[in-house]
Amino acid sequence: EDQVTQSPEALRLQEGESSSLNCSYTVSGLRGLFWYRQDPGKGPEFLFTLYSAGEEKEKERLKATLTKKESFLHITAPKPEDSATYLCAVQAVGSNYKLTFGKGTLLTVNP
Amino acid sequence: DAGVIQSPRHEVTEMGQEVTLRCKPISGHNSLFWYRQTMMRGLELLIYFNNNVPIDDSGMPEDRFSAKMPNASFSTLKIQPSEPRDSAVYFCASSLGTTDTQYFGPGTRLTVL
C-alpha cells in the first residue's frame, strides 16, 4: 500500500527565516510526486510535479527536490502570504490516476 | 479560464436527509475525481470517472453514497441518508488525461447534524 508521511505537522517561521518541509513516501514504483498548497476554506492548488530522483523545480520562493525516498519543499525567505498547508501526494506506476496524499504541513509565517 | 466549480459551498442538513453535491469540471478535461477531506484521514479518493464512465468507486464508503456523471460538464455526489459521520469537506477535481495534474475545486463543506 502506498504511504506518504509529511513532517513536521506544523511549522512556525519568522518572515525571512528559510526552512524545509519533508515528504517521505513508500510506493511500489513512483510515477510522479505532487506538491499542492491549500489555503483555509479553499481547495488544494497545484504547485509542482517531480518525476525522477534528482529533479528540482522552483517557483518564486519555493523549490521542490526529489530523492528515491523523500521530497523536500524548501522555502527561502518566506513571507506571511506563504502561510498555508502544504500537501504532498504520490502517484504510483500502474495505478495511473490515483493520488495518495499526506496529511500536510501547516506553515505559519509571522511578520 | 474558469476552474472547477462546485456547489453548494456550504451545506448543513439533518441526519437522514438526502444531500446532493454538484461539480462542473474544467472544460476539455476528461477525468473527474471526488475526494473527501477530514482532519483524521486527510484527503481520500472516493470515485474516479474517465470520459463520464465510473472507473474506480472503491473509495465510496458505503451504499449510502452514489455518484453520477451524465455528461462531460456535470457530476453529482449524493448521500442518502446522510449521517453525522459524513460531515467533511468534499472536493471535486478534474484533469486533462488520466495521469495528468489534478485541479481541485473550492470544495463543499458538509455538516450533518
PDB file of C-alpha atoms in Angstrom:
ATOM      1  CA  GLU A   1       0.000   0.000   0.000  1.00  0.00           C
ATOM      2  CA  ASP A   2       1.295   3.437  -0.946  1.00  0.00           C
ATOM      3  CA  GLN A   3       2.096   5.676   2.027  1.00  0.00           C
ATOM      4  CA  VAL A   4       3.017   9.338   2.398  1.00  0.00           C
ATOM      5  CA  THR A   5       4.260  10.917   5.621  1.00  0.00           C
ATOM      6  CA  GLN A   6       4.797  14.641   5.948  1.00  0.00           C
ATOM      7  CA  SER A   7       6.812  16.379   8.649  1.00  0.00           C
ATOM      8  CA  PRO A   8       6.598  18.463  10.622  1.00  0.00           C
ATOM      9  CA  GLU A   9       2.840  18.608  11.120  1.00  0.00           C
ATOM     10  CA  ALA A  10       3.136  22.331  11.825  1.00  0.00           C
ATOM     11  CA  LEU A  11       5.922  24.861  11.368  1.00  0.00           C
ATOM     12  CA  ARG A  12       6.066  28.433  12.526  1.00  0.00           C
ATOM     13  CA  LEU A  13       8.640  30.750  10.946  1.00  0.00           C
ATOM     14  CA  GLN A  14       9.538  34.393  11.142  1.00  0.00           C
ATOM     15  CA  GLU A  15       9.422  36.338   7.901  1.00  0.00           C
ATOM     16  CA  GLY A  16      12.705  35.787   6.084  1.00  0.00           C
ATOM     17  CA  GLU A  17      13.576  32.615   8.021  1.00  0.00           C
ATOM     18  CA  SER A  18      14.229  29.873   5.459  1.00  0.00           C
ATOM     19  CA  SER A  19      13.298  26.228   6.152  1.00  0.00           C
ATOM     20  CA  SER A  20      12.272  22.947   4.561  1.00  0.00           C
ATOM     21  CA  LEU A  21       9.241  20.671   4.659  1.00  0.00           C
ATOM     22  CA  ASN A  22       9.662  16.920   4.297  1.00  0.00           C
ATOM     23  CA  CYS A  23       7.598  14.331   2.440  1.00  0.00           C
ATOM     24  CA  SER A  24       8.626  10.686   2.879  1.00  0.00           C
ATOM     25  CA  TYR A  25       6.962   8.126   0.682  1.00  0.00           C
ATOM     26  CA  THR A  26       6.634   4.390   0.141  1.00  0.00           C
ATOM     27  CA  VAL A  27       5.373   3.340  -3.260  1.00  0.00           C
ATOM     28  CA  SER A  28       5.847   0.293  -5.455  1.00  0.00           C
ATOM     29  CA  GLY A  29       7.058   2.418  -8.323  1.00  0.00           C
ATOM     30  CA  LEU A  30       6.869   6.194  -8.477  1.00  0.00           C
ATOM     31  CA  ARG A  31       5.243   7.765 -11.485  1.00  0.00           C
ATOM     32  CA  GLY A  32       5.095  11.260 -10.015  1.00  0.00           C
ATOM     33  CA  LEU A  33       5.209  13.248  -6.774  1.00  0.00           C
ATOM     34  CA  PHE A  34       2.950  16.270  -6.485  1.00  0.00           C
ATOM     35  CA  TRP A  35       3.047  19.295  -4.196  1.00  0.00           C
ATOM     36  CA  TYR A  36      -0.089  21.319  -3.526  1.00  0.00           C
ATOM     37  CA  ARG A  37      -0.778  24.386  -1.429  1.00  0.00           C
ATOM     38  CA  GLN A  38      -4.093  24.686   0.446  1.00  0.00           C
ATOM     39  CA  ASP A  39      -5.371  27.902   1.971  1.00  0.00           C
ATOM     40  CA  PRO A  40      -8.096  27.802   4.649  1.00  0.00           C
ATOM     41  CA  GLY A  41     -11.519  27.232   3.131  1.00  0.00           C
ATOM     42  CA  LYS A  42     -10.130  26.565  -0.353  1.00  0.00           C
ATOM     43  CA  GLY A  43      -9.213  23.607  -2.497  1.00  0.00           C
ATOM     44  CA  PRO A  44      -5.643  22.393  -2.991  1.00  0.00           C
ATOM     45  CA  GLU A  45      -3.732  24.489  -5.525  1.00  0.00           C
ATOM     46  CA  PHE A  46      -1.166  22.711  -7.705  1.00  0.00           C
ATOM     47  CA  LEU A  47       2.472  23.739  -7.269  1.00  0.00           C
ATOM     48  CA  PHE A  48       4.868  21.140  -8.727  1.00  0.00           C
ATOM     49  CA  THR A  49       5.221  17.657 -10.169  1.00  0.00           C
ATOM     50  CA  LEU A  50       8.509  15.749  -9.834  1.00  0.00           C
ATOM     51  CA  TYR A  51       9.122  12.546 -11.745  1.00  0.00           C
ATOM     52  CA  SER A  52      12.637  11.284 -11.045  1.00  0.00           C
ATOM     53  CA  ALA A  53      15.276  11.375  -8.326  1.00  0.00           C
ATOM     54  CA  GLY A  54      17.494  14.417  -8.620  1.00  0.00           C
ATOM     55  CA  GLU A  55      14.833  16.542 -10.252  1.00  0.00           C
ATOM     56  CA  GLU A  56      14.255  20.053  -8.903  1.00  0.00           C
ATOM     57  CA  LYS A  57      11.592  22.662  -9.649  1.00  0.00           C
ATOM     58  CA  GLU A  58      11.286  26.254  -8.499  1.00  0.00           C
ATOM     59  CA  LYS A  59       8.537  28.813  -8.224  1.00  0.00           C
ATOM     60  CA  GLU A  60       9.204  32.147  -6.574  1.00  0.00           C
ATOM     61  CA  ARG A  61      10.410  31.369  -3.028  1.00  0.00           C
ATOM     62  CA  LEU A  62       9.663  27.632  -3.294  1.00  0.00           C
ATOM     63  CA  LYS A  63      11.939  24.867  -4.523  1.00  0.00           C
ATOM     64  CA  ALA A  64      10.965  21.193  -4.583  1.00  0.00           C
ATOM     65  CA  THR A  65      13.502  18.386  -4.735  1.00  0.00           C
ATOM     66  CA  LEU A  66      13.148  14.612  -5.035  1.00  0.00           C
ATOM     67  CA  THR A  67      15.152  11.586  -3.928  1.00  0.00           C
ATOM     68  CA  LYS A  68      14.221   7.910  -4.097  1.00  0.00           C
ATOM     69  CA  LYS A  69      12.602   8.027  -0.670  1.00  0.00           C
ATOM     70  CA  GLU A  70      11.573  11.600   0.002  1.00  0.00           C
ATOM     71  CA  SER A  71      10.899  15.053  -1.305  1.00  0.00           C
ATOM     72  CA  PHE A  72      11.690  18.401   0.234  1.00  0.00           C
ATOM     73  CA  LEU A  73       9.929  21.709  -0.235  1.00  0.00           C
ATOM     74  CA  HIS A  74      12.438  24.434   0.502  1.00  0.00           C
ATOM     75  CA  ILE A  75      11.072  27.859   1.359  1.00  0.00           C
ATOM     76  CA  THR A  76      13.570  30.694   1.002  1.00  0.00           C
ATOM     77  CA  ALA A  77      12.967  33.993   2.823  1.00  0.00           C
ATOM     78  CA  PRO A  78       9.268  33.288   3.346  1.00  0.00           C
ATOM     79  CA  LYS A  79       6.637  35.996   3.569  1.00  0.00           C
ATOM     80  CA  PRO A  80       3.374  35.965   5.549  1.00  0.00           C
ATOM     81  CA  GLU A  81       1.472  35.217   2.330  1.00  0.00           C
ATOM     82  CA  ASP A  82       3.290  31.875   2.141  1.00  0.00           C
ATOM     83  CA  SER A  83       1.291  30.735   5.177  1.00  0.00           C
ATOM     84  CA  ALA A  84      -0.811  27.718   4.152  1.00  0.00           C
ATOM     85  CA  THR A  85      -0.997  23.948   4.427  1.00  0.00           C
ATOM     86  CA  TYR A  86       1.355  22.218   2.011  1.00  0.00           C
ATOM     87  CA  LEU A  87       0.262  18.798   0.777  1.00  0.00           C
ATOM     88  CA  CYS A  88       2.377  16.118  -0.833  1.00  0.00           C
ATOM     89  CA  ALA A  89       0.922  13.291  -2.929  1.00  0.00           C
ATOM     90  CA  VAL A  90       2.340  10.332  -4.853  1.00  0.00           C
ATOM     91  CA  GLN A  91       1.098   8.643  -7.984  1.00  0.00           C
ATOM     92  CA  ALA A  92       2.295   5.076  -8.488  1.00  0.00           C
ATOM     93  CA  VAL A  93       3.171   3.358 -11.718  1.00  0.00           C
ATOM     94  CA  GLY A  94       0.295   1.116 -12.652  1.00  0.00           C
ATOM     95  CA  SER A  95      -2.334   2.901 -10.588  1.00  0.00           C
ATOM     96  CA  ASN A  96      -2.419   5.711 -13.152  1.00  0.00           C
ATOM     97  CA  TYR A  97      -4.881   8.206 -11.772  1.00  0.00           C
ATOM     98  CA  LYS A  98      -4.743   7.546  -8.012  1.00  0.00           C
ATOM     99  CA  LEU A  99      -3.091  10.164  -5.790  1.00  0.00           C
ATOM    100  CA  THR A 100      -2.170   9.166  -2.240  1.00  0.00           C
ATOM    101  CA  PHE A 101      -1.922  12.270  -0.071  1.00  0.00           C
ATOM    102  CA  GLY A 102      -0.045  13.002   3.118  1.00  0.00           C
ATOM    103  CA  LYS A 103      -1.747  14.831   5.972  1.00  0.00           C
ATOM    104  CA  GLY A 104       0.084  18.060   5.158  1.00  0.00           C
ATOM    105  CA  THR A 105       2.312  20.592   6.923  1.00  0.00           C
ATOM    106  CA  LEU A 106       0.667  23.736   8.278  1.00  0.00           C
ATOM    107  CA  LEU A 107       3.105  26.590   7.697  1.00  0.00           C
ATOM    108  CA  THR A 108       2.672  29.884   9.514  1.00  0.00           C
ATOM    109  CA  VAL A 109       4.958  32.809   8.668  1.00  0.00           C
ATOM    110  CA  ASN A 110       4.872  35.653  11.143  1.00  0.00           C
ATOM    111  CA  PRO A 111       5.669  39.228  10.057  1.00  0.00           C
TER     112      PRO A 111
ATOM    113  CA  ASP B   1     -10.410  30.372 -17.635  1.00  0.00           C
ATOM    114  CA  ALA B   2     -12.869  29.078 -15.078  1.00  0.00           C
ATOM    115  CA  GLY B   3     -11.573  26.406 -12.788  1.00  0.00           C
ATOM    116  CA  VAL B   4     -13.540  23.540 -11.280  1.00  0.00           C
ATOM    117  CA  ILE B   5     -16.876  24.788  -9.979  1.00  0.00           C
ATOM    118  CA  GLN B   6     -18.656  23.214  -7.025  1.00  0.00           C
ATOM    119  CA  SER B   7     -21.969  23.914  -5.392  1.00  0.00           C
ATOM    120  CA  PRO B   8     -23.138  24.486  -2.798  1.00  0.00           C
ATOM    121  CA  ARG B   9     -20.094  25.796  -0.918  1.00  0.00           C
ATOM    122  CA  HIS B  10     -21.691  25.012   2.423  1.00  0.00           C
ATOM    123  CA  GLU B  11     -24.440  22.555   3.290  1.00  0.00           C
ATOM    124  CA  VAL B  12     -25.996  21.981   6.684  1.00  0.00           C
ATOM    125  CA  THR B  13     -28.545  19.207   6.950  1.00  0.00           C
ATOM    126  CA  GLU B  14     -30.101  16.897   9.456  1.00  0.00           C
ATOM    127  CA  MET B  15     -29.353  13.222   9.836  1.00  0.00           C
ATOM    128  CA  GLY B  16     -31.392  11.113   7.460  1.00  0.00           C
ATOM    129  CA  GLN B  17     -31.786  13.773   4.801  1.00  0.00           C
ATOM    130  CA  GLU B  18     -30.580  13.416   1.216  1.00  0.00           C
ATOM    131  CA  VAL B  19     -27.631  15.574   0.195  1.00  0.00           C
ATOM    132  CA  THR B  20     -26.543  16.291  -3.383  1.00  0.00           C
ATOM    133  CA  LEU B  21     -23.219  17.907  -4.192  1.00  0.00           C
ATOM    134  CA  ARG B  22     -22.513  19.255  -7.671  1.00  0.00           C
ATOM    135  CA  CYS B  23     -19.409  19.698  -9.767  1.00  0.00           C
ATOM    136  CA  LYS B  24     -18.551  21.249 -13.127  1.00  0.00           C
ATOM    137  CA  PRO B  25     -15.076  20.201 -14.290  1.00  0.00           C
ATOM    138  CA  ILE B  26     -12.696  22.312 -16.342  1.00  0.00           C
ATOM    139  CA  SER B  27     -13.795  22.333 -19.959  1.00  0.00           C
ATOM    140  CA  GLY B  28     -11.898  19.769 -22.029  1.00  0.00           C
ATOM    141  CA  HIS B  29     -10.854  17.643 -19.078  1.00  0.00           C
ATOM    142  CA  ASN B  30     -11.879  14.004 -19.435  1.00  0.00           C
ATOM    143  CA  SER B  31     -11.082  12.761 -15.922  1.00  0.00           C
ATOM    144  CA  LEU B  32     -13.088  13.688 -12.824  1.00  0.00           C
ATOM    145  CA  PHE B  33     -12.435  12.822  -9.200  1.00  0.00           C
ATOM    146  CA  TRP B  34     -14.425  13.158  -5.975  1.00  0.00           C
ATOM    147  CA  TYR B  35     -12.428  13.420  -2.727  1.00  0.00           C
ATOM    148  CA  ARG B  36     -13.334  13.762   0.937  1.00  0.00           C
ATOM    149  CA  GLN B  37     -11.134  15.627   3.402  1.00  0.00           C
ATOM    150  CA  THR B  38     -11.248  15.190   7.185  1.00  0.00           C
ATOM    151  CA  MET B  39      -8.792  16.070   9.916  1.00  0.00           C
ATOM    152  CA  MET B  40      -8.383  12.423  10.870  1.00  0.00           C
ATOM    153  CA  ARG B  41      -7.935  10.846   7.434  1.00  0.00           C
ATOM    154  CA  GLY B  42      -6.807  13.725   5.225  1.00  0.00           C
ATOM    155  CA  LEU B  43      -7.753  13.670   1.530  1.00  0.00           C
ATOM    156  CA  GLU B  44      -9.265  10.401   0.322  1.00  0.00           C
ATOM    157  CA  LEU B  45     -10.345   9.491  -3.194  1.00  0.00           C
ATOM    158  CA  LEU B  46     -13.989   8.440  -3.318  1.00  0.00           C
ATOM    159  CA  ILE B  47     -14.592   7.836  -7.018  1.00  0.00           C
ATOM    160  CA  TYR B  48     -12.931   8.405 -10.382  1.00  0.00           C
ATOM    161  CA  PHE B  49     -14.651   8.946 -13.753  1.00  0.00           C
ATOM    162  CA  ASN B  50     -12.994   8.801 -17.144  1.00  0.00           C
ATOM    163  CA  ASN B  51     -14.947  10.052 -20.173  1.00  0.00           C
ATOM    164  CA  ASN B  52     -18.081  10.122 -17.978  1.00  0.00           C
ATOM    165  CA  VAL B  53     -17.733   6.444 -17.021  1.00  0.00           C
ATOM    166  CA  PRO B  54     -17.074   5.423 -13.387  1.00  0.00           C
ATOM    167  CA  ILE B  55     -13.759   3.579 -13.346  1.00  0.00           C
ATOM    168  CA  ASP B  56     -12.982   3.176  -9.655  1.00  0.00           C
ATOM    169  CA  ASP B  57     -15.526   3.575  -6.861  1.00  0.00           C
ATOM    170  CA  SER B  58     -13.611   1.540  -4.293  1.00  0.00           C
ATOM    171  CA  GLY B  59     -13.278   4.598  -2.050  1.00  0.00           C
ATOM    172  CA  MET B  60     -17.020   5.145  -1.703  1.00  0.00           C
ATOM    173  CA  PRO B  61     -17.603   4.389   1.976  1.00  0.00           C
ATOM    174  CA  GLU B  62     -20.919   2.564   1.692  1.00  0.00           C
ATOM    175  CA  ASP B  63     -24.078   2.188  -0.332  1.00  0.00           C
ATOM    176  CA  ARG B  64     -25.430   5.439   1.016  1.00  0.00           C
ATOM    177  CA  PHE B  65     -23.012   7.206  -1.344  1.00  0.00           C
ATOM    178  CA  SER B  66     -23.580   7.364  -5.090  1.00  0.00           C
ATOM    179  CA  ALA B  67     -22.102   9.430  -7.897  1.00  0.00           C
ATOM    180  CA  LYS B  68     -23.113  10.135 -11.469  1.00  0.00           C
ATOM    181  CA  MET B  69     -21.650  11.928 -14.450  1.00  0.00           C
ATOM    182  CA  PRO B  70     -24.404  12.327 -17.061  1.00  0.00           C
ATOM    183  CA  ASN B  71     -22.226  14.427 -19.377  1.00  0.00           C
ATOM    184  CA  ALA B  72     -18.731  15.858 -19.680  1.00  0.00           C
ATOM    185  CA  SER B  73     -19.596  19.063 -17.854  1.00  0.00           C
ATOM    186  CA  PHE B  74     -21.512  17.869 -14.805  1.00  0.00           C
ATOM    187  CA  SER B  75     -21.221  15.393 -11.961  1.00  0.00           C
ATOM    188  CA  THR B  76     -23.104  14.796  -8.723  1.00  0.00           C
ATOM    189  CA  LEU B  77     -22.274  13.077  -5.466  1.00  0.00           C
ATOM    190  CA  LYS B  78     -25.307  12.029  -3.487  1.00  0.00           C
ATOM    191  CA  ILE B  79     -25.558  10.839   0.110  1.00  0.00           C
ATOM    192  CA  GLN B  80     -28.824   9.208   1.132  1.00  0.00           C
ATOM    193  CA  PRO B  81     -29.488   9.005   4.025  1.00  0.00           C
ATOM    194  CA  SER B  82     -26.861  11.304   5.493  1.00  0.00           C
ATOM    195  CA  GLU B  83     -25.235  10.644   8.883  1.00  0.00           C
ATOM    196  CA  PRO B  84     -23.199  12.883  11.216  1.00  0.00           C
ATOM    197  CA  ARG B  85     -20.015  10.957  10.373  1.00  0.00           C
ATOM    198  CA  ASP B  86     -20.373  12.138   6.766  1.00  0.00           C
ATOM    199  CA  SER B  87     -19.507  15.668   7.900  1.00  0.00           C
ATOM    200  CA  ALA B  88     -16.399  16.682   5.952  1.00  0.00           C
ATOM    201  CA  VAL B  89     -15.219  18.827   3.069  1.00  0.00           C
ATOM    202  CA  TYR B  90     -15.917  17.236  -0.301  1.00  0.00           C
ATOM    203  CA  PHE B  91     -13.736  18.212  -3.251  1.00  0.00           C
ATOM    204  CA  CYS B  92     -14.151  17.642  -6.941  1.00  0.00           C
ATOM    205  CA  ALA B  93     -11.046  17.639  -9.144  1.00  0.00           C
ATOM    206  CA  SER B  94     -10.503  17.243 -12.875  1.00  0.00           C
ATOM    207  CA  SER B  95      -7.561  16.501 -15.119  1.00  0.00           C
ATOM    208  CA  LEU B  96      -6.905  16.641 -18.847  1.00  0.00           C
ATOM    209  CA  GLY B  97      -5.976  12.970 -19.006  1.00  0.00           C
ATOM    210  CA  THR B  98      -5.897  10.045 -16.642  1.00  0.00           C
ATOM    211  CA  THR B  99      -2.403  10.650 -15.244  1.00  0.00           C
ATOM    212  CA  ASP B 100      -2.235  14.420 -15.645  1.00  0.00           C
ATOM    213  CA  THR B 101      -2.237  17.035 -12.913  1.00  0.00           C
ATOM    214  CA  GLN B 102      -5.493  17.167 -10.981  1.00  0.00           C
ATOM    215  CA  TYR B 103      -7.025  20.598 -10.428  1.00  0.00           C
ATOM    216  CA  PHE B 104      -9.305  20.972  -7.444  1.00  0.00           C
ATOM    217  CA  GLY B 105     -12.492  22.919  -6.910  1.00  0.00           C
ATOM    218  CA  PRO B 106     -13.176  25.081  -3.836  1.00  0.00           C
ATOM    219  CA  GLY B 107     -14.979  22.266  -2.036  1.00  0.00           C
ATOM    220  CA  THR B 108     -18.318  21.809  -0.292  1.00  0.00           C
ATOM    221  CA  ARG B 109     -18.276  21.857   3.493  1.00  0.00           C
ATOM    222  CA  LEU B 110     -20.973  19.413   4.639  1.00  0.00           C
ATOM    223  CA  THR B 111     -22.293  19.403   8.176  1.00  0.00           C
ATOM    224  CA  VAL B 112     -24.788  16.706   9.162  1.00  0.00           C
ATOM    225  CA  LEU B 113     -26.499  17.386  12.479  1.00  0.00           C
TER     226      LEU B 113
END
